[in-house]
Tab-separated table of C-alpha atoms and ligand atoms in Angstrom:
chain	number	residue	atom	x	y	z
A	145	MET	CA	0.045	-0.004	-0.171
A	146	ILE	CA	1.298	3.431	-0.834
A	147	GLN	CA	1.438	5.599	2.474
A	148	PRO	CA	-0.237	9.111	2.312
A	149	HIS	CA	2.264	11.780	2.289
A	150	SER	CA	2.622	14.283	5.348
A	151	PRO	CA	3.066	17.974	4.236
A	152	LEU	CA	4.367	18.798	7.587
A	153	ARG	CA	7.362	17.228	9.674
A	154	LEU	CA	9.581	17.459	12.491
A	155	ARG	CA	13.023	16.937	11.928
A	156	ILE	CA	14.726	15.343	15.153
A	157	ASP	CA	18.099	15.482	15.791
A	158	SER	CA	19.160	12.956	17.938
A	159	SER	CA	22.788	13.920	18.376
A	160	ALA	CA	21.802	17.283	19.636
A	161	LEU	CA	19.530	15.396	22.391
A	162	VAL	CA	22.451	13.466	23.437
A	163	SER	CA	24.553	16.517	23.617
A	164	ASN	CA	21.976	18.206	25.723
A	165	TRP	CA	21.990	15.183	28.060
A	166	ARG	CA	25.736	14.994	28.298
A	167	TRP	CA	25.840	18.604	29.119
A	168	LEU	CA	23.094	18.044	31.881
A	169	ALA	CA	24.998	15.106	33.052
A	170	ARG	CA	28.278	17.364	33.425
A	171	MET	CA	26.363	20.242	35.152
A	172	SER	CA	24.974	17.472	37.510
A	173	GLY	CA	28.413	16.736	38.854
A	174	SER	CA	28.445	13.494	40.892
A	175	ALA	CA	24.932	12.905	40.508
A	176	ALA	CA	23.058	10.438	38.112
A	177	CYS	CA	21.337	12.402	35.389
A	178	GLY	CA	17.974	10.978	34.523
A	179	ALA	CA	15.259	12.229	31.827
A	180	ALA	CA	11.770	13.440	32.186
A	181	VAL	CA	9.807	11.708	29.210
A	182	LYS	CA	6.385	12.402	30.004
A	183	ALA	CA	3.970	13.760	27.468
A	184	ASP	CA	5.680	11.749	24.867
A	185	ALA	CA	9.216	13.205	25.580
A	186	TYR	CA	7.713	16.692	25.302
A	187	GLY	CA	6.244	16.236	21.914
A	188	ILE	CA	9.146	14.667	20.080
A	189	GLY	CA	8.528	10.865	20.567
A	190	ALA	CA	9.253	9.048	23.839
A	191	ARG	CA	10.233	5.775	22.468
A	192	GLN	CA	12.992	7.344	20.137
A	193	ALA	CA	14.049	9.667	22.859
A	194	VAL	CA	14.326	6.697	25.446
A	195	ARG	CA	16.401	4.692	23.104
A	196	HIS	CA	18.903	7.293	22.242
A	197	LEU	CA	19.437	8.127	26.027
A	198	VAL	CA	19.728	4.637	27.233
A	199	GLU	CA	22.456	4.019	24.677
A	200	GLU	CA	24.175	7.141	25.899
A	201	GLY	CA	23.904	5.854	29.822
A	202	CYS	CA	20.927	7.250	31.069
A	203	ARG	CA	19.399	5.011	33.694
A	204	ASP	CA	16.481	7.039	35.085
A	205	PHE	CA	13.265	7.804	33.248
A	206	PHE	CA	10.153	9.757	34.724
A	207	VAL	CA	6.702	9.882	33.006
A	208	ALA	CA	3.269	11.180	34.801
A	209	THR	CA	1.087	8.383	34.092
A	210	TRP	CA	0.999	4.642	33.907
A	211	ALA	CA	-0.396	4.647	30.454
A	212	GLU	CA	2.804	6.574	29.574
A	213	ALA	CA	4.607	4.127	31.740
A	214	GLU	CA	3.574	1.340	29.606
A	215	GLN	CA	4.395	2.922	26.274
A	216	VAL	CA	7.987	3.807	27.724
A	217	LEU	CA	8.759	0.578	29.636
A	218	PRO	CA	9.611	-1.726	26.971
A	219	HIS	CA	12.277	0.830	25.764
A	220	VAL	CA	14.303	1.334	29.060
A	221	GLY	CA	16.043	-1.713	29.168
A	222	GLU	CA	17.390	-2.302	32.719
A	223	ALA	CA	16.910	1.456	33.335
A	224	SER	CA	14.477	2.585	36.035
A	225	LEU	CA	11.057	4.136	35.510
A	226	SER	CA	9.258	6.434	37.918
A	227	VAL	CA	5.645	7.343	37.633
A	228	LEU	CA	5.415	10.759	38.997
A	229	HIS	CA	1.416	10.910	39.894
A	230	GLY	CA	1.917	7.757	41.920
A	231	VAL	CA	-1.087	5.288	42.199
A	232	ALA	CA	-4.698	6.334	41.900
A	233	GLU	CA	-7.346	3.605	42.779
A	234	GLU	CA	-7.659	2.929	39.284
A	235	ASP	CA	-4.021	2.181	38.873
A	236	VAL	CA	-3.835	-0.568	41.576
A	237	ALA	CA	-4.132	-3.638	39.323
A	238	HIS	CA	-1.722	-2.189	36.502
A	239	ALA	CA	0.888	-0.830	39.061
A	240	ALA	CA	0.762	-4.142	41.010
A	241	ALA	CA	2.153	-5.942	37.651
A	242	SER	CA	4.426	-3.250	36.549
A	243	ARG	CA	8.152	-2.859	36.616
A	244	ALA	CA	7.531	0.970	37.083
A	245	ARG	CA	8.054	2.658	40.378
A	246	PRO	CA	5.095	4.748	41.542
A	247	VAL	CA	6.165	8.178	43.102
A	248	LEU	CA	3.998	8.601	46.084
A	249	ASN	CA	2.125	11.913	46.733
A	250	THR	CA	-0.268	11.464	49.183
A	251	PRO	CA	-1.151	9.591	52.542
A	252	LEU	CA	-3.955	7.626	50.579
A	253	GLN	CA	-1.387	6.439	47.917
A	254	VAL	CA	1.192	5.483	50.586
A	255	LYS	CA	-1.592	3.360	52.189
A	256	ARG	CA	-2.304	1.687	48.801
A	257	TRP	CA	1.458	0.846	48.040
A	258	ARG	CA	1.566	-0.731	51.492
A	259	GLU	CA	-0.986	-3.147	50.601
A	260	LEU	CA	-0.115	-3.746	46.797
A	261	GLY	CA	3.612	-3.104	46.712
A	262	GLN	CA	4.531	-6.354	48.597
A	263	GLY	CA	7.857	-4.855	49.583
A	264	ARG	CA	8.678	-3.444	46.082
A	265	PRO	CA	10.459	-0.219	46.193
A	266	CYS	CA	8.770	3.136	45.641
A	267	ASP	CA	9.605	6.741	45.314
A	268	VAL	CA	8.415	9.469	47.479
A	269	MET	CA	7.711	13.301	46.675
A	270	VAL	CA	7.584	15.831	49.506
A	271	ASP	CA	6.391	19.275	48.916
A	272	THR	CA	8.476	21.893	49.887
A	273	GLY	CA	6.561	24.992	49.050
A	274	MET	CA	5.144	24.615	45.543
A	275	ASN	CA	1.898	23.221	46.767
A	276	ARG	CA	1.446	21.031	43.906
A	277	LEU	CA	2.103	17.305	44.621
A	278	GLY	CA	3.685	15.660	47.501
A	279	LEU	CA	3.420	14.650	51.202
A	280	SER	CA	4.145	17.150	53.671
A	281	VAL	CA	7.314	17.751	55.532
A	282	ALA	CA	5.322	17.113	58.732
A	283	ASP	CA	3.817	13.840	57.177
A	284	LEU	CA	7.469	12.658	56.789
A	285	ALA	CA	8.340	13.517	60.315
A	286	GLU	CA	5.477	11.992	61.796
A	287	GLY	CA	6.511	8.602	60.347
A	288	LEU	CA	4.053	8.256	57.448
A	289	VAL	CA	6.411	6.400	55.065
A	290	ASP	CA	8.449	4.479	57.924
A	291	GLY	CA	9.027	0.871	56.811
A	292	LEU	CA	8.586	1.575	53.242
A	293	PRO	CA	11.459	0.667	50.852
A	294	ILE	CA	12.181	3.997	49.396
A	295	ASP	CA	14.497	4.151	46.394
A	296	THR	CA	14.353	7.941	45.726
A	297	LEU	CA	13.028	10.774	47.776
A	298	TYR	CA	12.030	13.890	45.482
A	299	SER	CA	11.005	17.528	45.793
A	300	HIS	CA	10.238	19.856	42.876
A	301	LEU	CA	11.393	23.637	42.850
A	302	ALA	CA	8.785	26.115	41.970
A	303	SER	CA	10.836	29.002	40.843
A	304	ALA	CA	14.400	27.479	39.603
A	305	ASP	CA	14.069	29.610	36.511
A	306	GLU	CA	14.430	32.749	38.386
A	307	ASP	CA	17.078	33.946	41.030
A	308	SER	CA	14.568	33.716	43.774
A	309	PRO	CA	15.133	33.322	47.561
A	310	MET	CA	12.647	30.454	47.337
A	311	ASN	CA	15.301	28.253	45.880
A	312	ALA	CA	17.216	28.191	48.788
A	313	ARG	CA	14.482	27.867	51.146
A	314	GLN	CA	12.831	24.881	49.385
A	315	ARG	CA	16.620	23.256	49.418
A	316	ALA	CA	16.905	23.790	53.205
A	317	ALA	CA	13.334	22.390	53.538
A	318	PHE	CA	14.132	19.281	51.305
A	319	LEU	CA	17.352	18.594	53.614
A	320	ALA	CA	15.427	18.736	56.650
A	321	ALA	CA	12.726	16.285	55.234
A	322	ALA	CA	15.187	14.032	53.943
A	323	ALA	CA	16.990	13.621	57.443
A	324	THR	CA	13.569	11.845	58.569
A	325	VAL	CA	13.283	9.550	55.776
A	326	PRO	CA	15.576	6.502	54.848
A	327	ALA	CA	15.656	7.061	50.971
A	328	ARG	CA	18.308	5.446	48.933
A	329	ARG	CA	18.805	8.645	46.833
A	330	LEU	CA	17.610	12.398	46.758
A	331	SER	CA	16.746	14.315	43.820
A	332	LEU	CA	15.449	17.974	43.667
A	333	ALA	CA	16.632	19.628	40.338
A	334	ASN	CA	14.718	19.728	37.025
A	335	SER	CA	16.592	21.578	34.168
A	336	ALA	CA	16.545	24.952	35.609
A	337	GLY	CA	17.561	23.189	38.985
A	338	ILE	CA	20.505	21.801	37.587
A	339	CYS	CA	21.688	25.152	36.293
A	340	LEU	CA	21.434	26.380	40.034
A	341	GLY	CA	24.719	24.594	40.603
A	342	ALA	CA	26.148	21.532	42.252
A	343	ASP	CA	24.147	22.311	45.620
A	344	TYR	CA	20.807	21.281	43.864
A	345	ALA	CA	22.037	18.147	42.355
A	346	PHE	CA	22.012	15.672	45.237
A	347	ASP	CA	22.007	11.943	43.926
A	348	LEU	CA	19.803	12.338	40.938
A	349	THR	CA	18.629	15.064	38.690
A	350	ARG	CA	15.440	15.050	36.249
A	351	PRO	CA	15.835	17.312	33.378
A	352	GLY	CA	13.072	17.523	30.645
A	353	LEU	CA	12.864	20.965	28.664
A	354	ALA	CA	16.850	21.438	28.297
A	355	LEU	CA	16.869	17.873	26.878
A	356	TYR	CA	14.669	18.717	24.028
A	357	GLY	CA	16.447	22.045	23.266
A	358	GLY	CA	14.699	24.586	25.695
A	359	ILE	CA	16.728	26.976	27.602
A	360	PRO	CA	15.354	27.333	31.189
A	361	ARG	CA	18.278	29.913	32.410
A	362	ARG	CA	20.973	31.982	30.805
A	363	GLU	CA	23.246	29.311	32.063
A	364	GLY	CA	22.245	26.876	29.264
A	365	GLU	CA	22.853	29.469	26.602
A	366	GLY	CA	25.573	28.342	24.116
A	367	HIS	CA	25.284	24.897	25.507
A	368	VAL	CA	21.618	23.437	24.886
A	369	ARG	CA	21.347	22.831	21.290
A	370	GLN	CA	18.345	22.966	19.276
A	371	VAL	CA	16.701	19.619	18.927
A	372	MET	CA	13.454	19.989	17.042
A	373	ARG	CA	12.927	21.674	13.814
A	374	ALA	CA	9.599	22.091	12.269
A	375	GLU	CA	8.933	22.162	8.321
A	376	ALA	CA	6.007	22.417	6.419
A	377	GLN	CA	5.307	22.403	2.709
A	378	ILE	CA	4.061	25.323	0.387
A	379	VAL	CA	0.405	24.604	-0.702
A	380	GLN	CA	-0.114	27.710	-2.759
A	381	ARG	CA	2.214	30.779	-3.803
A	382	ARG	CA	0.349	34.204	-4.256
A	383	ARG	CA	0.656	37.875	-5.014
A	384	ILE	CA	-1.294	40.553	-3.188
A	385	GLY	CA	-1.393	44.309	-3.850
A	386	PRO	CA	-1.893	47.279	-1.769
A	387	GLY	CA	-5.248	47.370	0.474
A	388	ASP	CA	-5.293	43.680	0.242
A	389	THR	CA	-6.105	41.647	3.330
A	390	VAL	CA	-4.907	38.496	4.376
A	391	GLY	CA	-6.379	35.526	6.535
A	392	TYR	CA	-9.278	35.238	8.833
A	393	ASN	CA	-10.774	38.620	10.154
A	394	ALA	CA	-8.404	40.537	7.798
A	395	THR	CA	-5.825	41.417	10.707
A	396	PHE	CA	-3.267	42.189	8.015
A	397	THR	CA	-3.673	44.881	5.211
A	398	SER	CA	-0.824	45.270	2.459
A	399	ASP	CA	0.472	48.644	1.783
A	400	ARG	CA	2.011	47.551	-1.457
A	401	ASP	CA	2.898	44.553	-3.880
A	402	MET	CA	3.783	41.452	-1.923
A	403	GLU	CA	4.551	37.834	-2.493
A	404	LEU	CA	3.085	35.137	0.192
A	405	ALA	CA	3.499	31.535	0.748
A	406	ILE	CA	0.792	29.592	2.395
A	407	LEU	CA	2.059	26.820	4.348
A	408	ASN	CA	0.803	23.650	5.328
A	409	VAL	CA	0.701	24.064	9.132
A	410	GLY	CA	-1.417	25.645	11.588
A	411	TYR	CA	-2.804	25.822	15.297
A	412	ALA	CA	-4.160	22.242	15.021
A	413	ASP	CA	-0.280	21.454	14.814
A	414	GLY	CA	0.660	23.552	17.554
A	415	TYR	CA	1.793	26.670	15.665
A	416	LEU	CA	-0.764	28.661	17.904
A	417	ARG	CA	-2.682	31.892	17.162
A	418	GLY	CA	0.021	33.791	19.058
A	419	PHE	CA	2.261	33.378	16.207
A	420	SER	CA	-0.330	35.550	14.039
A	421	ASN	CA	1.672	38.491	12.630
A	422	ARG	CA	4.353	37.591	14.913
A	423	GLY	CA	5.971	34.182	13.914
A	424	ARG	CA	8.475	33.819	11.168
A	425	ALA	CA	9.772	31.394	8.818
A	426	ARG	CA	13.706	30.881	7.864
A	427	LEU	CA	14.440	31.519	4.528
A	428	ALA	CA	17.467	30.936	2.739
A	429	SER	CA	17.958	34.949	3.209
A	430	GLY	CA	16.941	36.105	6.280
A	431	PHE	CA	13.217	35.462	7.647
A	432	GLY	CA	9.702	35.531	6.296
A	433	PRO	CA	7.537	37.099	8.864
A	434	VAL	CA	3.837	35.528	9.267
A	435	ILE	CA	1.318	37.532	7.696
A	436	GLY	CA	-2.406	37.752	9.165
A	437	ARG	CA	-3.968	34.984	11.529
A	438	VAL	CA	-2.469	31.718	11.851
A	439	SER	CA	-5.512	29.380	11.062
A	440	MET	CA	-6.332	25.734	11.873
A	441	ASP	CA	-4.304	24.128	9.137
A	442	LEU	CA	-2.746	26.979	7.339
A	443	THR	CA	-0.175	29.814	7.698
A	444	ALA	CA	0.700	32.565	5.254
A	445	ILE	CA	4.261	33.915	5.437
A	446	SER	CA	5.743	36.871	3.475
A	447	VAL	CA	8.458	35.363	0.692
A	448	ASP	CA	9.436	38.655	-0.800
A	449	ALA	CA	12.670	37.749	0.118
A	450	ALA	CA	12.870	34.198	-1.655
A	451	PRO	CA	11.611	34.715	-5.347
A	452	ASP	CA	12.521	31.066	-6.089
A	453	LEU	CA	10.523	29.372	-3.443
A	454	ALA	CA	7.517	27.571	-5.187
A	455	GLU	CA	4.322	25.639	-4.208
A	456	GLY	CA	5.562	22.143	-2.975
A	457	ASP	CA	8.900	23.501	-1.571
A	458	TRP	CA	9.591	22.834	1.954
A	459	VAL	CA	9.909	25.858	4.563
A	460	GLU	CA	11.254	25.644	8.104
A	461	LEU	CA	9.564	27.824	10.765
A	462	ASP	CA	11.642	29.608	13.183
A	463	PHE	CA	11.143	27.332	16.299
A	464	ASP	CA	14.209	28.093	18.023
A	465	LEU	CA	12.439	27.648	21.631
A	466	PRO	CA	13.668	30.866	23.384
A	467	SER	CA	12.988	33.160	20.108
A	468	ALA	CA	9.613	31.271	19.514
A	469	ALA	CA	8.557	31.881	23.127
A	470	ALA	CA	9.075	35.593	22.496
A	471	GLN	CA	7.248	35.662	19.344
A	472	SER	CA	4.190	33.680	20.578
A	473	GLY	CA	3.945	34.507	24.339
A	474	LEU	CA	4.035	31.098	24.920
A	475	SER	CA	6.386	29.168	27.156
A	476	GLN	CA	8.888	27.002	25.714
A	477	TYR	CA	7.094	23.953	27.743
A	478	GLU	CA	3.765	24.804	25.444
A	479	LEU	CA	5.679	25.187	22.311
A	480	LEU	CA	6.861	21.382	22.643
A	481	THR	CA	4.157	19.540	24.182
A	482	THR	CA	1.330	21.343	21.793
A	483	LEU	CA	3.198	19.914	18.737
A	484	GLY	CA	0.386	18.000	17.034
A	485	ALA	CA	0.145	14.689	15.656
A	486	ARG	CA	0.125	15.592	11.996
A	487	TYR	CA	3.893	15.787	11.694
A	488	GLN	CA	5.841	13.184	10.462
A	489	ARG	CA	8.504	13.034	12.763
A	490	VAL	CA	12.054	12.309	11.348
A	491	TRP	CA	14.971	11.401	13.469
A	492	SER	CA	18.459	11.784	12.172
B	255	PLP	C1	8.285	17.658	34.205
B	255	PLP	C2	9.071	17.377	35.511
B	255	PLP	C3	10.385	17.527	35.520
B	255	PLP	C4	11.335	17.890	34.340
B	255	PLP	O1	11.082	19.446	34.328
B	255	PLP	P1	12.063	20.477	33.230
B	255	PLP	O2	11.499	21.640	33.929
B	255	PLP	O3	11.169	20.192	32.175
B	255	PLP	O4	13.323	20.140	33.541
B	255	PLP	C5	11.122	17.157	36.780
B	255	PLP	N1	10.495	16.739	37.791
B	255	PLP	C6	9.030	16.685	38.118
B	255	PLP	C7	8.472	16.185	39.209
B	255	PLP	C8	8.241	16.930	36.767
B	255	PLP	O5	7.153	16.795	36.981
């Protein structure tokens, strides 16, 4: 059977992924460096990402849910896989039979794992001020997890991407909590936390964003490489004149003759409407700005600077994460994790 053609693709550079992991591992000092591969490795494809990272020596992976764990587990080999959201009632049967470890977040989850874990190791999350997931420092001090075989005790930093006094406060609270829990390892830092330096690395780090080309703090500039490039084919090329408008609601009015290319990509592909009149494509000479509103499946760019680009040619969007975030008003995380299913993901 002849496969249908996909007019939009993500080019994913495995050497950049691996290089980013190596840099994060170096920055983690003596701590082991893991990898957060939840949300399909932030949209680039968890199966492939895990395969490359395992080959490079990564031995600790993190997902959010058991459905994600099931997809990733066959590819982690001997490495460990932790499920960050723990065990809900509906997860019990699956978790009991899985090799992945839950990260226990609530007293109810602790109780569940005592019954179903049968002495298998688990991880524990302690909340140190983010007030998202985790047991309280007081829960731990009162012995809530006593007797559980705990592999890793985690906490999570709320403001590691800023020079906030909260970082040191959370670190101190984490150390105090750790003193009351006999965990084999301690883990606090995400990508931004790794950039805060060796004091934050403990035994295991948990980068996500920076693996995939996001730059969480200035320390990553010049070290973190772009992993993912988005390309779309030109469906139509057209010429407009002074007074002509472009796209839904005619948010762009031309004041001159202009050449446009209509690209096979839109907000259904995660190229969200924040890029309207603000995003840009990379052309052989400079950039082609987005003209008018991004629509569901299509986006117009100016190709005055590229007289030879024709219907059917491929164009790369400027998806360098820090600059795309500035263009669109989205976070680097949102840019990655909203990439749609219509892209063909091409690994090299
Ligand atoms: C997603 C996540 C990470 C990875 O964070 P990044 O900011 O993407 O590096 C680490 N730890 C926990 C608990 C997470 O939920």
